[in-house]
Every structure is written in structure tokens, then in C-alpha cells.
PDB file of C-alpha atoms in Angstrom:
ATOM      1  CA  MET A   1      89.149 -35.048 106.574  1.00  0.00           C
ATOM      2  CA  PHE A   2      91.718 -32.067 107.602  1.00  0.00           C
ATOM      3  CA  LEU A   3      94.253 -32.336 105.317  1.00  0.00           C
ATOM      4  CA  ASP A   4      92.011 -33.373 102.241  1.00  0.00           C
ATOM      5  CA  ASP A   5      89.821 -30.412 102.798  1.00  0.00           C
ATOM      6  CA  LEU A   6      93.102 -28.281 103.152  1.00  0.00           C
ATOM      7  CA  TYR A   7      94.859 -29.606  99.782  1.00  0.00           C
ATOM      8  CA  HIS A   8      91.505 -29.081  97.697  1.00  0.00           C
ATOM      9  CA  MET A   9      91.644 -25.342  99.082  1.00  0.00           C
ATOM     10  CA  LEU A  10      95.150 -24.547  97.740  1.00  0.00           C
ATOM     11  CA  ASP A  11      95.636 -23.353  94.797  1.00  0.00           C
ATOM     12  CA  PRO A  12      99.043 -24.452  92.797  1.00  0.00           C
ATOM     13  CA  VAL A  13      99.279 -20.442  91.482  1.00  0.00           C
ATOM     14  CA  ALA A  14      99.494 -18.092  94.305  1.00  0.00           C
ATOM     15  CA  PHE A  15      99.118 -15.016  92.334  1.00  0.00           C
ATOM     16  CA  SER A  16      99.058 -13.611  88.245  1.00  0.00           C
ATOM     17  CA  LEU A  17     100.485 -10.528  87.494  1.00  0.00           C
ATOM     18  CA  GLY A  18      98.811 -10.034  83.733  1.00  0.00           C
ATOM     19  CA  PRO A  19     101.291 -12.449  81.659  1.00  0.00           C
ATOM     20  CA  LEU A  20     103.117 -13.547  85.186  1.00  0.00           C
ATOM     21  CA  THR A  21     102.031 -16.577  87.354  1.00  0.00           C
ATOM     22  CA  VAL A  22     104.137 -16.943  90.282  1.00  0.00           C
ATOM     23  CA  ARG A  23     103.300 -20.652  91.991  1.00  0.00           C
ATOM     24  CA  TRP A  24     103.902 -21.658  95.355  1.00  0.00           C
ATOM     25  CA  TYR A  25     106.453 -23.709  94.207  1.00  0.00           C
ATOM     26  CA  GLY A  26     109.061 -20.808  93.237  1.00  0.00           C
ATOM     27  CA  ILE A  27     107.942 -18.862  96.217  1.00  0.00           C
ATOM     28  CA  ALA A  28     109.146 -21.878  98.418  1.00  0.00           C
ATOM     29  CA  TYR A  29     112.878 -22.058  96.581  1.00  0.00           C
ATOM     30  CA  LEU A  30     113.066 -18.017  97.856  1.00  0.00           C
ATOM     31  CA  LEU A  31     112.176 -18.906 101.264  1.00  0.00           C
ATOM     32  CA  GLY A  32     114.396 -21.778 101.307  1.00  0.00           C
ATOM     33  CA  PHE A  33     117.447 -19.781  99.727  1.00  0.00           C
ATOM     34  CA  ILE A  34     116.164 -16.227 102.041  1.00  0.00           C
ATOM     35  CA  CYS A  35     116.114 -18.064 105.357  1.00  0.00           C
ATOM     36  CA  ALA A  36     119.148 -20.475 104.672  1.00  0.00           C
ATOM     37  CA  GLY A  37     121.542 -17.401 104.187  1.00  0.00           C
ATOM     38  CA  ILE A  38     119.768 -16.108 107.147  1.00  0.00           C
ATOM     39  CA  VAL A  39     120.852 -19.132 109.319  1.00  0.00           C
ATOM     40  CA  MET A  40     124.379 -19.092 108.226  1.00  0.00           C
ATOM     41  CA  TRP A  41     124.700 -15.279 108.547  1.00  0.00           C
ATOM     42  CA  ARG A  42     123.586 -15.558 112.471  1.00  0.00           C
ATOM     43  CA  THR A  43     125.610 -19.077 113.368  1.00  0.00           C
ATOM     44  CA  GLN A  44     128.748 -17.936 111.739  1.00  0.00           C
ATOM     45  CA  ARG A  45     128.480 -14.797 113.610  1.00  0.00           C
ATOM     46  CA  ARG A  46     127.626 -16.358 117.023  1.00  0.00           C
ATOM     47  CA  TRP A  47     130.390 -18.709 115.957  1.00  0.00           C
ATOM     48  CA  LYS A  48     132.384 -15.161 115.280  1.00  0.00           C
ATOM     49  CA  LEU A  49     133.872 -16.617 112.139  1.00  0.00           C
ATOM     50  CA  GLY A  50     134.102 -12.781 110.853  1.00  0.00           C
ATOM     51  CA  LEU A  51     132.345 -13.495 107.494  1.00  0.00           C
ATOM     52  CA  SER A  52     130.926 -10.349 105.889  1.00  0.00           C
ATOM     53  CA  VAL A  53     127.406  -9.872 104.993  1.00  0.00           C
ATOM     54  CA  ASP A  54     128.674 -10.223 101.263  1.00  0.00           C
ATOM     55  CA  ASP A  55     130.560 -13.328 101.509  1.00  0.00           C
ATOM     56  CA  VAL A  56     127.063 -14.616 102.683  1.00  0.00           C
ATOM     57  CA  PHE A  57     125.454 -13.544  99.923  1.00  0.00           C
ATOM     58  CA  SER A  58     128.282 -14.222  97.177  1.00  0.00           C
ATOM     59  CA  ILE A  59     128.148 -17.888  98.518  1.00  0.00           C
ATOM     60  CA  VAL A  60     123.831 -18.226  98.595  1.00  0.00           C
ATOM     61  CA  ILE A  61     123.535 -16.873  95.319  1.00  0.00           C
ATOM     62  CA  GLY A  62     126.599 -19.422  94.077  1.00  0.00           C
ATOM     63  CA  VAL A  63     124.851 -22.508  95.760  1.00  0.00           C
ATOM     64  CA  VAL A  64     121.571 -21.354  94.224  1.00  0.00           C
ATOM     65  CA  PHE A  65     122.809 -21.745  90.384  1.00  0.00           C
ATOM     66  CA  GLY A  66     124.881 -25.164  91.849  1.00  0.00           C
ATOM     67  CA  ILE A  67     121.041 -26.352  93.207  1.00  0.00           C
ATOM     68  CA  ILE A  68     119.680 -25.583  89.733  1.00  0.00           C
ATOM     69  CA  ILE A  69     121.413 -27.101  87.745  1.00  0.00           C
ATOM     70  CA  GLY A  70     122.733 -30.185  90.042  1.00  0.00           C
ATOM     71  CA  ALA A  71     119.151 -30.805  90.628  1.00  0.00           C
ATOM     72  CA  ARG A  72     117.893 -30.722  87.132  1.00  0.00           C
ATOM     73  CA  LEU A  73     120.942 -32.388  85.597  1.00  0.00           C
ATOM     74  CA  PHE A  74     120.709 -35.308  88.395  1.00  0.00           C
ATOM     75  CA  TYR A  75     116.920 -35.583  87.608  1.00  0.00           C
ATOM     76  CA  VAL A  76     117.507 -36.084  83.720  1.00  0.00           C
ATOM     77  CA  ILE A  77     120.261 -38.495  84.068  1.00  0.00           C
ATOM     78  CA  PHE A  78     118.700 -40.855  86.127  1.00  0.00           C
ATOM     79  CA  TYR A  79     115.347 -40.400  86.460  1.00  0.00           C
ATOM     80  CA  ILE A  80     114.503 -39.987  82.744  1.00  0.00           C
ATOM     81  CA  TRP A  81     117.715 -41.562  80.995  1.00  0.00           C
ATOM     82  CA  GLY A  82     118.184 -43.986  84.013  1.00  0.00           C
ATOM     83  CA  ALA A  83     114.270 -44.948  82.843  1.00  0.00           C
ATOM     84  CA  GLY A  84     115.099 -45.554  79.517  1.00  0.00           C
ATOM     85  CA  LEU A  85     113.643 -42.401  78.137  1.00  0.00           C
ATOM     86  CA  SER A  86     114.893 -39.779  75.736  1.00  0.00           C
ATOM     87  CA  LEU A  87     114.286 -36.143  75.831  1.00  0.00           C
ATOM     88  CA  SER A  88     112.674 -34.240  72.934  1.00  0.00           C
ATOM     89  CA  SER A  89     114.844 -32.201  72.735  1.00  0.00           C
ATOM     90  CA  PRO A  90     118.228 -31.269  74.204  1.00  0.00           C
ATOM     91  CA  LEU A  91     117.007 -27.832  75.531  1.00  0.00           C
ATOM     92  CA  GLU A  92     114.628 -29.841  77.615  1.00  0.00           C
ATOM     93  CA  ILE A  93     117.502 -30.401  79.922  1.00  0.00           C
ATOM     94  CA  PHE A  94     116.997 -27.148  81.113  1.00  0.00           C
ATOM     95  CA  ALA A  95     112.987 -27.006  81.563  1.00  0.00           C
ATOM     96  CA  THR A  96     112.950 -26.631  85.079  1.00  0.00           C
ATOM     97  CA  TRP A  97     109.455 -25.188  84.576  1.00  0.00           C
ATOM     98  CA  GLU A  98     108.182 -28.359  83.758  1.00  0.00           C
ATOM     99  CA  GLY A  99     108.833 -30.060  87.043  1.00  0.00           C
ATOM    100  CA  GLY A 100     111.708 -32.825  88.075  1.00  0.00           C
ATOM    101  CA  MET A 101     114.022 -32.016  90.093  1.00  0.00           C
ATOM    102  CA  SER A 102     116.448 -34.632  92.412  1.00  0.00           C
ATOM    103  CA  PHE A 103     117.509 -33.680  95.640  1.00  0.00           C
ATOM    104  CA  HIS A 104     120.554 -35.581  95.615  1.00  0.00           C
ATOM    105  CA  GLY A 105     121.503 -33.583  92.186  1.00  0.00           C
ATOM    106  CA  GLY A 106     120.703 -30.096  93.888  1.00  0.00           C
ATOM    107  CA  LEU A 107     123.211 -31.288  97.004  1.00  0.00           C
ATOM    108  CA  VAL A 108     126.075 -31.966  94.823  1.00  0.00           C
ATOM    109  CA  GLY A 109     125.234 -28.410  92.968  1.00  0.00           C
ATOM    110  CA  ALA A 110     125.139 -26.951  96.288  1.00  0.00           C
ATOM    111  CA  VAL A 111     128.406 -28.249  97.478  1.00  0.00           C
ATOM    112  CA  ILE A 112     130.315 -27.258  94.321  1.00  0.00           C
ATOM    113  CA  GLY A 113     128.471 -24.257  93.329  1.00  0.00           C
ATOM    114  CA  GLY A 114     129.345 -23.078  97.252  1.00  0.00           C
ATOM    115  CA  SER A 115     132.695 -24.378  96.675  1.00  0.00           C
ATOM    116  CA  LEU A 116     134.038 -22.531  93.906  1.00  0.00           C
ATOM    117  CA  VAL A 117     132.688 -18.826  95.631  1.00  0.00           C
ATOM    118  CA  CYS A 118     134.888 -20.038  98.623  1.00  0.00           C
ATOM    119  CA  ARG A 119     137.838 -20.817  96.749  1.00  0.00           C
ATOM    120  CA  HIS A 120     137.365 -17.474  95.499  1.00  0.00           C
ATOM    121  CA  TYR A 121     137.407 -15.222  98.120  1.00  0.00           C
ATOM    122  CA  GLY A 122     139.479 -17.896 100.435  1.00  0.00           C
ATOM    123  CA  ILE A 123     136.881 -18.499 102.465  1.00  0.00           C
ATOM    124  CA  SER A 124     136.836 -22.554 104.605  1.00  0.00           C
ATOM    125  CA  ILE A 125     135.308 -24.610 102.269  1.00  0.00           C
ATOM    126  CA  PRO A 126     134.328 -27.584 105.307  1.00  0.00           C
ATOM    127  CA  THR A 127     133.065 -24.964 107.714  1.00  0.00           C
ATOM    128  CA  ILE A 128     130.503 -22.859 104.768  1.00  0.00           C
ATOM    129  CA  CYS A 129     129.458 -26.730 104.181  1.00  0.00           C
ATOM    130  CA  ASP A 130     128.463 -26.857 107.855  1.00  0.00           C
ATOM    131  CA  LEU A 131     126.909 -23.213 107.972  1.00  0.00           C
ATOM    132  CA  GLY A 132     124.650 -24.629 104.419  1.00  0.00           C
ATOM    133  CA  VAL A 133     123.697 -27.731 106.252  1.00  0.00           C
ATOM    134  CA  ILE A 134     122.166 -25.956 109.252  1.00  0.00           C
ATOM    135  CA  GLY A 135     119.848 -24.040 106.736  1.00  0.00           C
ATOM    136  CA  ALA A 136     118.941 -26.176 104.569  1.00  0.00           C
ATOM    137  CA  PRO A 137     116.179 -28.354 106.210  1.00  0.00           C
ATOM    138  CA  LEU A 138     114.362 -24.902 105.864  1.00  0.00           C
ATOM    139  CA  GLY A 139     114.411 -24.857 101.919  1.00  0.00           C
ATOM    140  CA  LEU A 140     113.445 -28.572 102.321  1.00  0.00           C
ATOM    141  CA  PHE A 141     110.577 -28.204 104.459  1.00  0.00           C
ATOM    142  CA  PHE A 142     109.047 -25.129 102.098  1.00  0.00           C
ATOM    143  CA  GLY A 143     109.636 -27.473  98.981  1.00  0.00           C
ATOM    144  CA  ARG A 144     108.068 -30.719 100.239  1.00  0.00           C
ATOM    145  CA  CYS A 145     104.662 -28.356 101.160  1.00  0.00           C
ATOM    146  CA  ALA A 146     104.876 -27.042  97.711  1.00  0.00           C
ATOM    147  CA  ASN A 147     104.703 -30.559  96.061  1.00  0.00           C
ATOM    148  CA  PHE A 148     101.590 -31.022  98.669  1.00  0.00           C
ATOM    149  CA  VAL A 149     100.191 -28.449  97.112  1.00  0.00           C
ATOM    150  CA  ASN A 150     101.037 -29.291  93.298  1.00  0.00           C
ATOM    151  CA  GLY A 151      99.432 -32.542  94.211  1.00  0.00           C
ATOM    152  CA  GLU A 152     102.933 -34.452  93.242  1.00  0.00           C
ATOM    153  CA  LEU A 153     104.884 -36.905  94.631  1.00  0.00           C
ATOM    154  CA  TRP A 154     101.849 -37.950  96.559  1.00  0.00           C
ATOM    155  CA  GLY A 155     101.814 -41.607  98.724  1.00  0.00           C
ATOM    156  CA  LYS A 156     100.942 -44.976  98.691  1.00  0.00           C
ATOM    157  CA  GLU A 157      96.961 -45.916  99.601  1.00  0.00           C
ATOM    158  CA  THR A 158      95.518 -45.574 103.001  1.00  0.00           C
ATOM    159  CA  ASP A 159      92.767 -45.845 105.742  1.00  0.00           C
ATOM    160  CA  LEU A 160      94.505 -43.429 107.830  1.00  0.00           C
ATOM    161  CA  PRO A 161      92.334 -40.740 108.992  1.00  0.00           C
ATOM    162  CA  TRP A 162      94.827 -38.046 107.284  1.00  0.00           C
ATOM    163  CA  GLY A 163      94.674 -39.641 104.106  1.00  0.00           C
ATOM    164  CA  VAL A 164      94.428 -37.433 100.765  1.00  0.00           C
ATOM    165  CA  MET A 165      92.682 -37.798  97.566  1.00  0.00           C
ATOM    166  CA  PHE A 166      95.041 -36.273  95.190  1.00  0.00           C
ATOM    167  CA  GLU A 167      93.541 -34.782  91.955  1.00  0.00           C
ATOM    168  CA  THR A 168      95.586 -37.454  90.118  1.00  0.00           C
ATOM    169  CA  GLY A 169      96.108 -40.096  92.173  1.00  0.00           C
ATOM    170  CA  GLY A 170      93.212 -42.223  91.143  1.00  0.00           C
ATOM    171  CA  GLY A 171      89.980 -41.220  92.929  1.00  0.00           C
ATOM    172  CA  VAL A 172      91.305 -43.020  96.573  1.00  0.00           C
ATOM    173  CA  TYR A 173      93.195 -41.719 100.230  1.00  0.00           C
ATOM    174  CA  ARG A 174      96.531 -41.547  99.776  1.00  0.00           C
ATOM    175  CA  HIS A 175      99.363 -40.709 102.393  1.00  0.00           C
ATOM    176  CA  PRO A 176     100.603 -37.202 102.323  1.00  0.00           C
ATOM    177  CA  SER A 177     103.781 -38.237 102.233  1.00  0.00           C
ATOM    178  CA  GLN A 178     105.006 -34.452 100.691  1.00  0.00           C
ATOM    179  CA  LEU A 179     104.133 -33.779 104.339  1.00  0.00           C
ATOM    180  CA  TYR A 180     106.183 -36.803 106.174  1.00  0.00           C
ATOM    181  CA  GLU A 181     108.775 -35.421 104.472  1.00  0.00           C
ATOM    182  CA  ALA A 182     108.815 -32.061 105.427  1.00  0.00           C
ATOM    183  CA  VAL A 183     108.519 -32.641 108.866  1.00  0.00           C
ATOM    184  CA  LEU A 184     111.440 -35.252 109.121  1.00  0.00           C
ATOM    185  CA  GLU A 185     113.815 -33.673 106.187  1.00  0.00           C
ATOM    186  CA  GLY A 186     112.951 -30.394 107.141  1.00  0.00           C
ATOM    187  CA  LEU A 187     111.649 -29.922 111.020  1.00  0.00           C
ATOM    188  CA  VAL A 188     113.155 -31.976 112.445  1.00  0.00           C
ATOM    189  CA  ILE A 189     116.699 -32.147 110.986  1.00  0.00           C
ATOM    190  CA  PHE A 190     116.969 -28.023 111.098  1.00  0.00           C
ATOM    191  CA  ALA A 191     115.495 -28.707 114.820  1.00  0.00           C
ATOM    192  CA  VAL A 192     118.663 -30.845 115.718  1.00  0.00           C
ATOM    193  CA  LEU A 193     120.986 -28.681 113.536  1.00  0.00           C
ATOM    194  CA  TYR A 194     120.197 -25.530 114.949  1.00  0.00           C
ATOM    195  CA  VAL A 195     120.800 -26.896 118.481  1.00  0.00           C
ATOM    196  CA  MET A 196     124.054 -28.564 118.271  1.00  0.00           C
ATOM    197  CA  SER A 197     124.929 -25.303 116.396  1.00  0.00           C
ATOM    198  CA  ARG A 198     124.444 -23.477 119.421  1.00  0.00           C
ATOM    199  CA  ARG A 199     127.337 -24.842 121.209  1.00  0.00           C
ATOM    200  CA  VAL A 200     130.133 -22.240 121.620  1.00  0.00           C
ATOM    201  CA  PRO A 201     132.941 -23.009 120.538  1.00  0.00           C
ATOM    202  CA  PRO A 202     131.481 -24.788 117.763  1.00  0.00           C
ATOM    203  CA  ARG A 203     131.765 -28.808 117.110  1.00  0.00           C
ATOM    204  CA  PRO A 204     134.058 -29.952 114.664  1.00  0.00           C
ATOM    205  CA  GLN A 205     134.168 -28.937 110.462  1.00  0.00           C
ATOM    206  CA  GLY A 206     132.334 -31.617 109.270  1.00  0.00           C
ATOM    207  CA  THR A 207     129.877 -32.842 112.038  1.00  0.00           C
ATOM    208  CA  PHE A 208     127.463 -30.717 111.231  1.00  0.00           C
ATOM    209  CA  MET A 209     127.542 -32.144 107.246  1.00  0.00           C
ATOM    210  CA  GLY A 210     127.905 -35.717 108.667  1.00  0.00           C
ATOM    211  CA  THR A 211     124.563 -35.354 110.538  1.00  0.00           C
ATOM    212  CA  PHE A 212     122.959 -33.517 107.739  1.00  0.00           C
ATOM    213  CA  LEU A 213     123.667 -36.526 105.201  1.00  0.00           C
ATOM    214  CA  ALA A 214     122.850 -39.176 107.557  1.00  0.00           C
ATOM    215  CA  LEU A 215     119.735 -37.986 108.946  1.00  0.00           C
ATOM    216  CA  TYR A 216     118.180 -37.196 105.447  1.00  0.00           C
ATOM    217  CA  GLY A 217     119.292 -40.483 104.442  1.00  0.00           C
ATOM    218  CA  VAL A 218     117.849 -42.109 107.129  1.00  0.00           C
ATOM    219  CA  PHE A 219     114.285 -40.208 106.735  1.00  0.00           C
ATOM    220  CA  ARG A 220     114.355 -39.880 102.725  1.00  0.00           C
ATOM    221  CA  PHE A 221     114.574 -44.160 102.536  1.00  0.00           C
ATOM    222  CA  LEU A 222     111.925 -44.642 105.239  1.00  0.00           C
ATOM    223  CA  VAL A 223     109.659 -42.420 103.425  1.00  0.00           C
ATOM    224  CA  GLU A 224     109.747 -43.966 100.188  1.00  0.00           C
ATOM    225  CA  PHE A 225     108.178 -47.048 101.815  1.00  0.00           C
ATOM    226  CA  VAL A 226     104.465 -45.379 101.541  1.00  0.00           C
ATOM    227  CA  ARG A 227     106.063 -43.222  98.499  1.00  0.00           C
ATOM    228  CA  VAL A 228     104.554 -44.039  95.399  1.00  0.00           C
ATOM    229  CA  PRO A 229     107.864 -43.776  92.750  1.00  0.00           C
ATOM    230  CA  ASP A 230     108.227 -41.830  89.799  1.00  0.00           C
ATOM    231  CA  ALA A 231     105.778 -43.832  87.088  1.00  0.00           C
ATOM    232  CA  GLN A 232     108.630 -43.785  84.320  1.00  0.00           C
ATOM    233  CA  LEU A 233     110.873 -46.037  86.910  1.00  0.00           C
ATOM    234  CA  GLY A 234     108.832 -48.014  89.075  1.00  0.00           C
ATOM    235  CA  TYR A 235     110.830 -50.222  91.508  1.00  0.00           C
ATOM    236  CA  LEU A 236     114.062 -51.348  90.868  1.00  0.00           C
ATOM    237  CA  PHE A 237     114.801 -54.396  92.985  1.00  0.00           C
ATOM    238  CA  GLY A 238     112.026 -55.467  94.917  1.00  0.00           C
ATOM    239  CA  PRO A 239     110.786 -52.733  97.000  1.00  0.00           C
ATOM    240  CA  ILE A 240     113.518 -50.533  96.522  1.00  0.00           C
ATOM    241  CA  THR A 241     112.651 -47.401  94.588  1.00  0.00           C
ATOM    242  CA  MET A 242     115.677 -45.054  92.749  1.00  0.00           C
ATOM    243  CA  GLY A 243     114.884 -42.631  96.033  1.00  0.00           C
ATOM    244  CA  GLN A 244     116.235 -45.202  98.479  1.00  0.00           C
ATOM    245  CA  LEU A 245     119.257 -46.144  96.141  1.00  0.00           C
ATOM    246  CA  LEU A 246     120.402 -43.129  95.835  1.00  0.00           C
ATOM    247  CA  SER A 247     119.690 -41.992  99.810  1.00  0.00           C
ATOM    248  CA  LEU A 248     121.559 -45.200 101.293  1.00  0.00           C
ATOM    249  CA  PRO A 249     125.195 -43.678  99.954  1.00  0.00           C
ATOM    250  CA  LEU A 250     124.477 -40.861 101.856  1.00  0.00           C
ATOM    251  CA  VAL A 251     123.726 -42.645 105.173  1.00  0.00           C
ATOM    252  CA  ILE A 252     126.962 -44.429 104.446  1.00  0.00           C
ATOM    253  CA  LEU A 253     129.019 -40.912 103.362  1.00  0.00           C
ATOM    254  CA  GLY A 254     127.722 -38.985 106.736  1.00  0.00           C
ATOM    255  CA  VAL A 255     128.607 -41.547 109.239  1.00  0.00           C
ATOM    256  CA  VAL A 256     132.499 -41.341 107.486  1.00  0.00           C
ATOM    257  CA  VAL A 257     132.104 -37.674 107.820  1.00  0.00           C
ATOM    258  CA  LEU A 258     131.082 -37.763 110.905  1.00  0.00           C
ATOM    259  CA  VAL A 259     133.796 -40.602 112.247  1.00  0.00           C
ATOM    260  CA  GLY A 260     136.008 -38.186 110.120  1.00  0.00           C
ATOM    261  CA  ALA A 261     135.028 -34.843 112.399  1.00  0.00           C
ATOM    262  CA  HIS A 262     135.597 -36.311 115.292  1.00  0.00           C
ATOM    263  CA  ARG A 263     138.916 -38.340 114.405  1.00  0.00           C
ATOM    264  CA  LEU A 264     140.359 -34.182 112.831  1.00  0.00           C
ATOM    265  CA  ALA A 265     139.090 -32.464 115.215  1.00  0.00           C
ATOM    266  CA  ARG A 266     139.715 -28.633 112.888  1.00  0.00           C
ATOM    267  CA  PRO A 267     137.848 -26.312 114.447  1.00  0.00           C
ATOM    268  CA  GLN A 268     135.380 -24.191 112.536  1.00  0.00           C
ATOM    269  CA  THR A 269     137.323 -21.501 110.600  1.00  0.00           C
ATOM    270  CA  GLY A 270     136.294 -18.197 108.415  1.00  0.00           C
ATOM    271  CA  TYR A 271     139.015 -16.936 106.013  1.00  0.00           C
ATOM    272  CA  VAL A 272     142.019 -19.474 105.333  1.00  0.00           C
ATOM    273  CA  ASP A 273     145.275 -18.779 104.210  1.00  0.00           C
ATOM    274  CA  GLY A 274     146.392 -18.997 100.491  1.00  0.00           C
TER     275      GLY A 274
END
């Protein structure tokens, strides 16, 4: 089986240099940020927003810090404390190298981190949100591929020909749900938003953010049906998982943002007055 053979050929460690160990997960984060920054820069140039390279770089740095902090905090709050568990030490909140990052928290952190930089430089926050989510799916793609390499977040048992027997999966073939998410949350959403972004003049502020939120929420909700929930949480309400519970508000919010974008019809802009 191709995917099963591929998984067992992969090593979570990309390379080591003395005491330094570089994992594919870290490389995935780096590639995601670089690709998102490139997409933001090229898109704003096509939209003729007039942002500088330094502006885009500063925003990406703010988003990076926001994602790391938000993703970790949400994981601790909803997936550790939410399961009635406790940390061995308060410093464990910052132990990102031990795993445990929440997309939903990363999204909130990215918006806050990017917004703080935008306010400092007088850049339109709604437009930057739209630019950011066009490139964000590429980061999701690399991240989910890294989850597959790490053999984590795997799916339920399956007899489908592309099932994978993960080392920690109990000796049975399972859905490679990480790759399902990589394709849907990553490649499909990116393709949709990229095609939408080709139109000049660009679509109104909020169009891309609303589309991203709605599509991600739907895709994540559906994939959760074949993905095994976190062991410490299990299922919350019947077949509903924490991932689905956190994704439903994204769908609703995405639709609300899309409706508002259509009604307000505010043009995309770079710098704002004041």
C-alpha cells in the first residue's frame, strides 16, 4: 500500500547537526510562514495597495508570534484544562516542543498579532486579514503533512486501500486523516481563494476572510468524523468532538462576514488615515 509504505519510510527528524535536531514539523511552520508572506506580497502588488516589503515582513512576524502563543494557549485551555487535566508546572504552558497546538487558537492569535502591527503602521486591518488568509492554507498544508510524518492525529480504522498502519495506532489500518485535511484545508481552500484574488479590482474587504472561515469550518467538521479525537477528551456529545465544536462557530462567523462584506462593499486598501 503506497501511503503505508511512504509513512514508514519517513523520519520525523529532518536532520541533526551535533546537539541540534531539526524536525519536519518545525520546517513545515517555517515554509508556511514564508509562503504566506510571499502570497501576501504578490497579491497586494497585484491589487496595487502600495505596501512595502518591510510592512509585509513586519506583519508576518506579528502573525508568527500570535499563532504560536494563541495556538498553544487554546490547546492548554480547551484540550488540557477542558479535559479536567492539569499541568505539572506553569512553565509547561510554553512547552510547544512537546506538541499540542490548536488551529483555532492560532487563528485568533494571528488576527491579534497582525492587527497590532497594522495599527502601529497605519495599515488596513480588514485588508491584511484578507491577504493573510489567502496564503494561510499553504501553511495548513505543510503542517498537516508534518502531522502525517509524525504519525499523530490519525483517523479511525478503515479497510480502504490507502489505509495506513501508524506506529501508535494499535496495529490496524487507519484513515490518513492528516492528508485529508492537508488536501481540503490546504490545497482546496488555497486554490479557491487564489482564483478569487486574481480579479482586479479586488473583491470587497472581508470576502476572503469570510470564505476562508466558512470553508475551513466545513472541511474540519467533516474530517472529524473519520479522525480519532484527542484521547484525553474523547467525544463530547454523541459523535461530536472538540474540533467540531470549535469549528461550527467558524462557519457561522464566516457566513456573517461574507454577508457583511457584500452589504458594505468596502474596497481593499493599504494604508488608512489616522
